mmCIF file of the C-alpha atoms, coordinates in Angstrom:
data_MODEL
# 
_entry.id   MODEL 
# 
loop_
_atom_site.group_PDB 
_atom_site.id 
_atom_site.type_symbol 
_atom_site.label_atom_id 
_atom_site.label_alt_id 
_atom_site.label_comp_id 
_atom_site.label_asym_id 
_atom_site.label_entity_id 
_atom_site.label_seq_id 
_atom_site.pdbx_PDB_ins_code 
_atom_site.Cartn_x 
_atom_site.Cartn_y 
_atom_site.Cartn_z 
_atom_site.occupancy 
_atom_site.B_iso_or_equiv 
_atom_site.pdbx_formal_charge 
_atom_site.auth_seq_id 
_atom_site.auth_comp_id 
_atom_site.auth_asym_id 
_atom_site.auth_atom_id 
_atom_site.pdbx_PDB_model_num 
ATOM 1   C CA . MET A 1 1   ? -1.869  -22.497 4.288   1.00 0.00 ? 1   MET A CA 1 
ATOM 2   C CA . PRO A 1 2   ? -1.147  -18.745 4.347   1.00 0.00 ? 2   PRO A CA 1 
ATOM 3   C CA . ASP A 1 3   ? -3.437  -16.305 6.142   1.00 0.00 ? 3   ASP A CA 1 
ATOM 4   C CA . ARG A 1 4   ? -5.063  -13.725 3.885   1.00 0.00 ? 4   ARG A CA 1 
ATOM 5   C CA . VAL A 1 5   ? -6.757  -10.351 4.133   1.00 0.00 ? 5   VAL A CA 1 
ATOM 6   C CA . PRO A 1 6   ? -9.409  -9.870  1.424   1.00 0.00 ? 6   PRO A CA 1 
ATOM 7   C CA . ALA A 1 7   ? -8.840  -7.134  -1.152  1.00 0.00 ? 7   ALA A CA 1 
ATOM 8   C CA . GLY A 1 8   ? -11.634 -5.121  0.470   1.00 0.00 ? 8   GLY A CA 1 
ATOM 9   C CA . PRO A 1 9   ? -14.685 -5.304  2.722   1.00 0.00 ? 9   PRO A CA 1 
ATOM 10  C CA . PRO A 1 10  ? -17.555 -7.461  1.400   1.00 0.00 ? 10  PRO A CA 1 
ATOM 11  C CA . GLY A 1 11  ? -19.673 -5.704  -1.198  1.00 0.00 ? 11  GLY A CA 1 
ATOM 12  C CA . THR A 1 12  ? -17.047 -3.090  -2.117  1.00 0.00 ? 12  THR A CA 1 
ATOM 13  C CA . PRO A 1 13  ? -15.434 -2.707  -5.548  1.00 0.00 ? 13  PRO A CA 1 
ATOM 14  C CA . ALA A 1 14  ? -12.090 -3.811  -4.087  1.00 0.00 ? 14  ALA A CA 1 
ATOM 15  C CA . ALA A 1 15  ? -13.624 -7.029  -2.727  1.00 0.00 ? 15  ALA A CA 1 
ATOM 16  C CA . ASP A 1 16  ? -15.303 -7.660  -6.070  1.00 0.00 ? 16  ASP A CA 1 
ATOM 17  C CA . TRP A 1 17  ? -11.992 -7.182  -7.895  1.00 0.00 ? 17  TRP A CA 1 
ATOM 18  C CA . GLY A 1 18  ? -10.208 -9.493  -5.470  1.00 0.00 ? 18  GLY A CA 1 
ATOM 19  C CA . GLU A 1 19  ? -12.757 -12.234 -6.043  1.00 0.00 ? 19  GLU A CA 1 
ATOM 20  C CA . ARG A 1 20  ? -12.963 -11.670 -9.772  1.00 0.00 ? 20  ARG A CA 1 
ATOM 21  C CA . PHE A 1 21  ? -9.234  -11.488 -10.453 1.00 0.00 ? 21  PHE A CA 1 
ATOM 22  C CA . GLY A 1 22  ? -7.880  -13.667 -7.643  1.00 0.00 ? 22  GLY A CA 1 
ATOM 23  C CA . TYR A 1 23  ? -5.923  -11.496 -5.262  1.00 0.00 ? 23  TYR A CA 1 
ATOM 24  C CA . SER A 1 24  ? -5.776  -10.500 -1.602  1.00 0.00 ? 24  SER A CA 1 
ATOM 25  C CA . ARG A 1 25  ? -4.896  -7.212  0.116   1.00 0.00 ? 25  ARG A CA 1 
ATOM 26  C CA . ALA A 1 26  ? -2.251  -9.044  2.131   1.00 0.00 ? 26  ALA A CA 1 
ATOM 27  C CA . VAL A 1 27  ? -0.913  -12.557 2.615   1.00 0.00 ? 27  VAL A CA 1 
ATOM 28  C CA . ARG A 1 28  ? 1.043   -13.922 5.585   1.00 0.00 ? 28  ARG A CA 1 
ATOM 29  C CA . ALA A 1 29  ? 3.220   -16.995 5.061   1.00 0.00 ? 29  ALA A CA 1 
ATOM 30  C CA . GLY A 1 30  ? 5.100   -17.831 8.244   1.00 0.00 ? 30  GLY A CA 1 
ATOM 31  C CA . SER A 1 31  ? 6.759   -14.692 9.507   1.00 0.00 ? 31  SER A CA 1 
ATOM 32  C CA . GLN A 1 32  ? 6.529   -12.790 6.197   1.00 0.00 ? 32  GLN A CA 1 
ATOM 33  C CA . ILE A 1 33  ? 3.636   -10.583 5.116   1.00 0.00 ? 33  ILE A CA 1 
ATOM 34  C CA . GLU A 1 34  ? 3.249   -9.152  1.633   1.00 0.00 ? 34  GLU A CA 1 
ATOM 35  C CA . VAL A 1 35  ? 0.795   -6.295  1.200   1.00 0.00 ? 35  VAL A CA 1 
ATOM 36  C CA . ALA A 1 36  ? -0.401  -5.817  -2.379  1.00 0.00 ? 36  ALA A CA 1 
ATOM 37  C CA . GLY A 1 37  ? -0.355  -2.534  -4.222  1.00 0.00 ? 37  GLY A CA 1 
ATOM 38  C CA . THR A 1 38  ? -2.700  -0.305  -2.246  1.00 0.00 ? 38  THR A CA 1 
ATOM 39  C CA . THR A 1 39  ? -4.484  2.821   -3.434  1.00 0.00 ? 39  THR A CA 1 
ATOM 40  C CA . ALA A 1 40  ? -6.958  5.166   -1.810  1.00 0.00 ? 40  ALA A CA 1 
ATOM 41  C CA . PRO A 1 41  ? -9.067  8.151   -2.812  1.00 0.00 ? 41  PRO A CA 1 
ATOM 42  C CA . GLY A 1 42  ? -7.942  11.671  -2.057  1.00 0.00 ? 42  GLY A CA 1 
ATOM 43  C CA . GLU A 1 43  ? -7.633  15.116  -3.576  1.00 0.00 ? 43  GLU A CA 1 
ATOM 44  C CA . SER A 1 44  ? -3.811  15.084  -3.576  1.00 0.00 ? 44  SER A CA 1 
ATOM 45  C CA . ALA A 1 45  ? -0.973  12.586  -3.777  1.00 0.00 ? 45  ALA A CA 1 
ATOM 46  C CA . PHE A 1 46  ? -0.297  13.281  -0.085  1.00 0.00 ? 46  PHE A CA 1 
ATOM 47  C CA . GLU A 1 47  ? -3.880  12.416  0.918   1.00 0.00 ? 47  GLU A CA 1 
ATOM 48  C CA . GLN A 1 48  ? -3.878  9.310   -1.256  1.00 0.00 ? 48  GLN A CA 1 
ATOM 49  C CA . ALA A 1 49  ? -0.549  8.128   0.152   1.00 0.00 ? 49  ALA A CA 1 
ATOM 50  C CA . ARG A 1 50  ? -1.628  8.699   3.777   1.00 0.00 ? 50  ARG A CA 1 
ATOM 51  C CA . ALA A 1 51  ? -4.891  6.813   3.179   1.00 0.00 ? 51  ALA A CA 1 
ATOM 52  C CA . ALA A 1 52  ? -3.102  3.955   1.376   1.00 0.00 ? 52  ALA A CA 1 
ATOM 53  C CA . LEU A 1 53  ? -0.642  3.665   4.264   1.00 0.00 ? 53  LEU A CA 1 
ATOM 54  C CA . ALA A 1 54  ? -3.576  3.518   6.709   1.00 0.00 ? 54  ALA A CA 1 
ATOM 55  C CA . LYS A 1 55  ? -5.057  0.626   4.672   1.00 0.00 ? 55  LYS A CA 1 
ATOM 56  C CA . ILE A 1 56  ? -1.671  -1.103  4.749   1.00 0.00 ? 56  ILE A CA 1 
ATOM 57  C CA . GLU A 1 57  ? -1.516  -0.654  8.521   1.00 0.00 ? 57  GLU A CA 1 
ATOM 58  C CA . ALA A 1 58  ? -5.013  -2.135  8.922   1.00 0.00 ? 58  ALA A CA 1 
ATOM 59  C CA . ALA A 1 59  ? -4.099  -5.168  6.788   1.00 0.00 ? 59  ALA A CA 1 
ATOM 60  C CA . LEU A 1 60  ? -0.930  -5.728  8.816   1.00 0.00 ? 60  LEU A CA 1 
ATOM 61  C CA . ASN A 1 61  ? -2.875  -5.464  12.072  1.00 0.00 ? 61  ASN A CA 1 
ATOM 62  C CA . GLU A 1 62  ? -5.380  -8.030  10.818  1.00 0.00 ? 62  GLU A CA 1 
ATOM 63  C CA . LEU A 1 63  ? -2.487  -10.461 10.284  1.00 0.00 ? 63  LEU A CA 1 
ATOM 64  C CA . GLY A 1 64  ? -0.902  -9.849  13.692  1.00 0.00 ? 64  GLY A CA 1 
ATOM 65  C CA . ALA A 1 65  ? 1.702   -7.304  12.611  1.00 0.00 ? 65  ALA A CA 1 
ATOM 66  C CA . SER A 1 66  ? 2.222   -3.557  12.731  1.00 0.00 ? 66  SER A CA 1 
ATOM 67  C CA . LEU A 1 67  ? 3.989   -0.851  10.775  1.00 0.00 ? 67  LEU A CA 1 
ATOM 68  C CA . ASP A 1 68  ? 7.031   -1.495  13.003  1.00 0.00 ? 68  ASP A CA 1 
ATOM 69  C CA . ASP A 1 69  ? 7.398   -4.856  11.226  1.00 0.00 ? 69  ASP A CA 1 
ATOM 70  C CA . VAL A 1 70  ? 7.662   -3.311  7.743   1.00 0.00 ? 70  VAL A CA 1 
ATOM 71  C CA . VAL A 1 71  ? 11.058  -3.956  6.156   1.00 0.00 ? 71  VAL A CA 1 
ATOM 72  C CA . ARG A 1 72  ? 10.379  -2.693  2.615   1.00 0.00 ? 72  ARG A CA 1 
ATOM 73  C CA . THR A 1 73  ? 8.034   -0.354  0.776   1.00 0.00 ? 73  THR A CA 1 
ATOM 74  C CA . ARG A 1 74  ? 7.540   0.323   -2.910  1.00 0.00 ? 74  ARG A CA 1 
ATOM 75  C CA . MET A 1 75  ? 5.820   3.497   -4.091  1.00 0.00 ? 75  MET A CA 1 
ATOM 76  C CA . PHE A 1 76  ? 4.492   3.755   -7.642  1.00 0.00 ? 76  PHE A CA 1 
ATOM 77  C CA . VAL A 1 77  ? 3.818   7.387   -8.464  1.00 0.00 ? 77  VAL A CA 1 
ATOM 78  C CA . LEU A 1 78  ? 2.126   9.020   -11.433 1.00 0.00 ? 78  LEU A CA 1 
ATOM 79  C CA . ASP A 1 79  ? 4.130   12.118  -12.463 1.00 0.00 ? 79  ASP A CA 1 
ATOM 80  C CA . VAL A 1 80  ? 6.858   11.505  -9.918  1.00 0.00 ? 80  VAL A CA 1 
ATOM 81  C CA . GLU A 1 81  ? 8.289   14.997  -10.382 1.00 0.00 ? 81  GLU A CA 1 
ATOM 82  C CA . ALA A 1 82  ? 5.019   16.655  -9.359  1.00 0.00 ? 82  ALA A CA 1 
ATOM 83  C CA . ASN A 1 83  ? 3.678   14.064  -6.884  1.00 0.00 ? 83  ASN A CA 1 
ATOM 84  C CA . GLY A 1 84  ? 6.817   12.409  -5.536  1.00 0.00 ? 84  GLY A CA 1 
ATOM 85  C CA . PRO A 1 85  ? 7.546   15.001  -2.833  1.00 0.00 ? 85  PRO A CA 1 
ATOM 86  C CA . ASP A 1 86  ? 4.030   14.677  -1.382  1.00 0.00 ? 86  ASP A CA 1 
ATOM 87  C CA . VAL A 1 87  ? 4.220   10.873  -1.395  1.00 0.00 ? 87  VAL A CA 1 
ATOM 88  C CA . LEU A 1 88  ? 7.632   10.993  0.286   1.00 0.00 ? 88  LEU A CA 1 
ATOM 89  C CA . ARG A 1 89  ? 6.301   13.401  2.925   1.00 0.00 ? 89  ARG A CA 1 
ATOM 90  C CA . ALA A 1 90  ? 3.432   11.014  3.755   1.00 0.00 ? 90  ALA A CA 1 
ATOM 91  C CA . HIS A 1 91  ? 5.834   8.043   3.821   1.00 0.00 ? 91  HIS A CA 1 
ATOM 92  C CA . GLY A 1 92  ? 8.193   9.980   6.080   1.00 0.00 ? 92  GLY A CA 1 
ATOM 93  C CA . GLU A 1 93  ? 5.433   10.845  8.532   1.00 0.00 ? 93  GLU A CA 1 
ATOM 94  C CA . VAL A 1 94  ? 4.511   7.171   8.893   1.00 0.00 ? 94  VAL A CA 1 
ATOM 95  C CA . PHE A 1 95  ? 7.975   5.588   8.741   1.00 0.00 ? 95  PHE A CA 1 
ATOM 96  C CA . ALA A 1 96  ? 10.244  8.281   10.265  1.00 0.00 ? 96  ALA A CA 1 
ATOM 97  C CA . ASP A 1 97  ? 11.387  5.995   13.086  1.00 0.00 ? 97  ASP A CA 1 
ATOM 98  C CA . ILE A 1 98  ? 11.010  2.650   11.292  1.00 0.00 ? 98  ILE A CA 1 
ATOM 99  C CA . LYS A 1 99  ? 13.021  3.409   8.140   1.00 0.00 ? 99  LYS A CA 1 
ATOM 100 C CA . PRO A 1 100 ? 12.254  0.385   5.912   1.00 0.00 ? 100 PRO A CA 1 
ATOM 101 C CA . ALA A 1 101 ? 14.177  -0.144  2.700   1.00 0.00 ? 101 ALA A CA 1 
ATOM 102 C CA . SER A 1 102 ? 12.158  1.817   0.148   1.00 0.00 ? 102 SER A CA 1 
ATOM 103 C CA . ALA A 1 103 ? 11.948  2.582   -3.532  1.00 0.00 ? 103 ALA A CA 1 
ATOM 104 C CA . MET A 1 104 ? 9.882   5.008   -5.583  1.00 0.00 ? 104 MET A CA 1 
ATOM 105 C CA . TYR A 1 105 ? 9.035   4.330   -9.200  1.00 0.00 ? 105 TYR A CA 1 
ATOM 106 C CA . GLY A 1 106 ? 7.636   6.826   -11.671 1.00 0.00 ? 106 GLY A CA 1 
ATOM 107 C CA . VAL A 1 107 ? 4.816   5.266   -13.693 1.00 0.00 ? 107 VAL A CA 1 
ATOM 108 C CA . THR A 1 108 ? 2.929   6.452   -16.755 1.00 0.00 ? 108 THR A CA 1 
ATOM 109 C CA . GLY A 1 109 ? -0.523  5.343   -15.678 1.00 0.00 ? 109 GLY A CA 1 
ATOM 110 C CA . MET A 1 110 ? -2.741  3.784   -13.040 1.00 0.00 ? 110 MET A CA 1 
ATOM 111 C CA . LEU A 1 111 ? -6.037  1.862   -13.213 1.00 0.00 ? 111 LEU A CA 1 
ATOM 112 C CA . THR A 1 112 ? -8.071  5.066   -13.087 1.00 0.00 ? 112 THR A CA 1 
ATOM 113 C CA . PRO A 1 113 ? -7.053  8.647   -13.915 1.00 0.00 ? 113 PRO A CA 1 
ATOM 114 C CA . GLU A 1 114 ? -7.663  9.922   -10.372 1.00 0.00 ? 114 GLU A CA 1 
ATOM 115 C CA . MET A 1 115 ? -5.113  7.495   -8.869  1.00 0.00 ? 115 MET A CA 1 
ATOM 116 C CA . LEU A 1 116 ? -1.786  9.204   -8.243  1.00 0.00 ? 116 LEU A CA 1 
ATOM 117 C CA . VAL A 1 117 ? 0.011   6.664   -6.035  1.00 0.00 ? 117 VAL A CA 1 
ATOM 118 C CA . GLU A 1 118 ? 0.038   2.953   -5.218  1.00 0.00 ? 118 GLU A CA 1 
ATOM 119 C CA . ILE A 1 119 ? 2.077   1.538   -2.318  1.00 0.00 ? 119 ILE A CA 1 
ATOM 120 C CA . GLU A 1 120 ? 3.221   -2.019  -1.528  1.00 0.00 ? 120 GLU A CA 1 
ATOM 121 C CA . ALA A 1 121 ? 4.817   -3.242  1.697   1.00 0.00 ? 121 ALA A CA 1 
ATOM 122 C CA . THR A 1 122 ? 6.690   -6.254  3.007   1.00 0.00 ? 122 THR A CA 1 
ATOM 123 C CA . ALA A 1 123 ? 6.747   -7.022  6.733   1.00 0.00 ? 123 ALA A CA 1 
ATOM 124 C CA . VAL A 1 124 ? 8.572   -9.634  8.780   1.00 0.00 ? 124 VAL A CA 1 
ATOM 125 C CA . VAL A 1 125 ? 7.132   -10.578 12.157  1.00 0.00 ? 125 VAL A CA 1 
ATOM 126 C CA . GLY A 1 126 ? 9.302   -11.849 14.998  1.00 0.00 ? 126 GLY A CA 1 
# 
């Protein structure tokens, strides 16, 4: 049975969504960890990306991994022309020495209008 990190802390909207719609923040099956699309509040795409990456790091840590184990990231960005550089800057600050395979996708919408970026990660431990 895979290990799982709940979508959010008990009593939070993220936890409620995870229970209601059947998903986890992260799942570890053997040596592989998949971290679901992760968003975070912030005034700018940079702040949102940094906070989302911190949530990803916390989920990895909870499953016995670290950012060093990340082999792939996917960044979904609203208005990639305007927000892409800030998201890339945040990604670069976190992954400068790790250099996972990465992709950025421009999207036309998110769940709420204030969301500018959502990030997924794949890690392999060992």
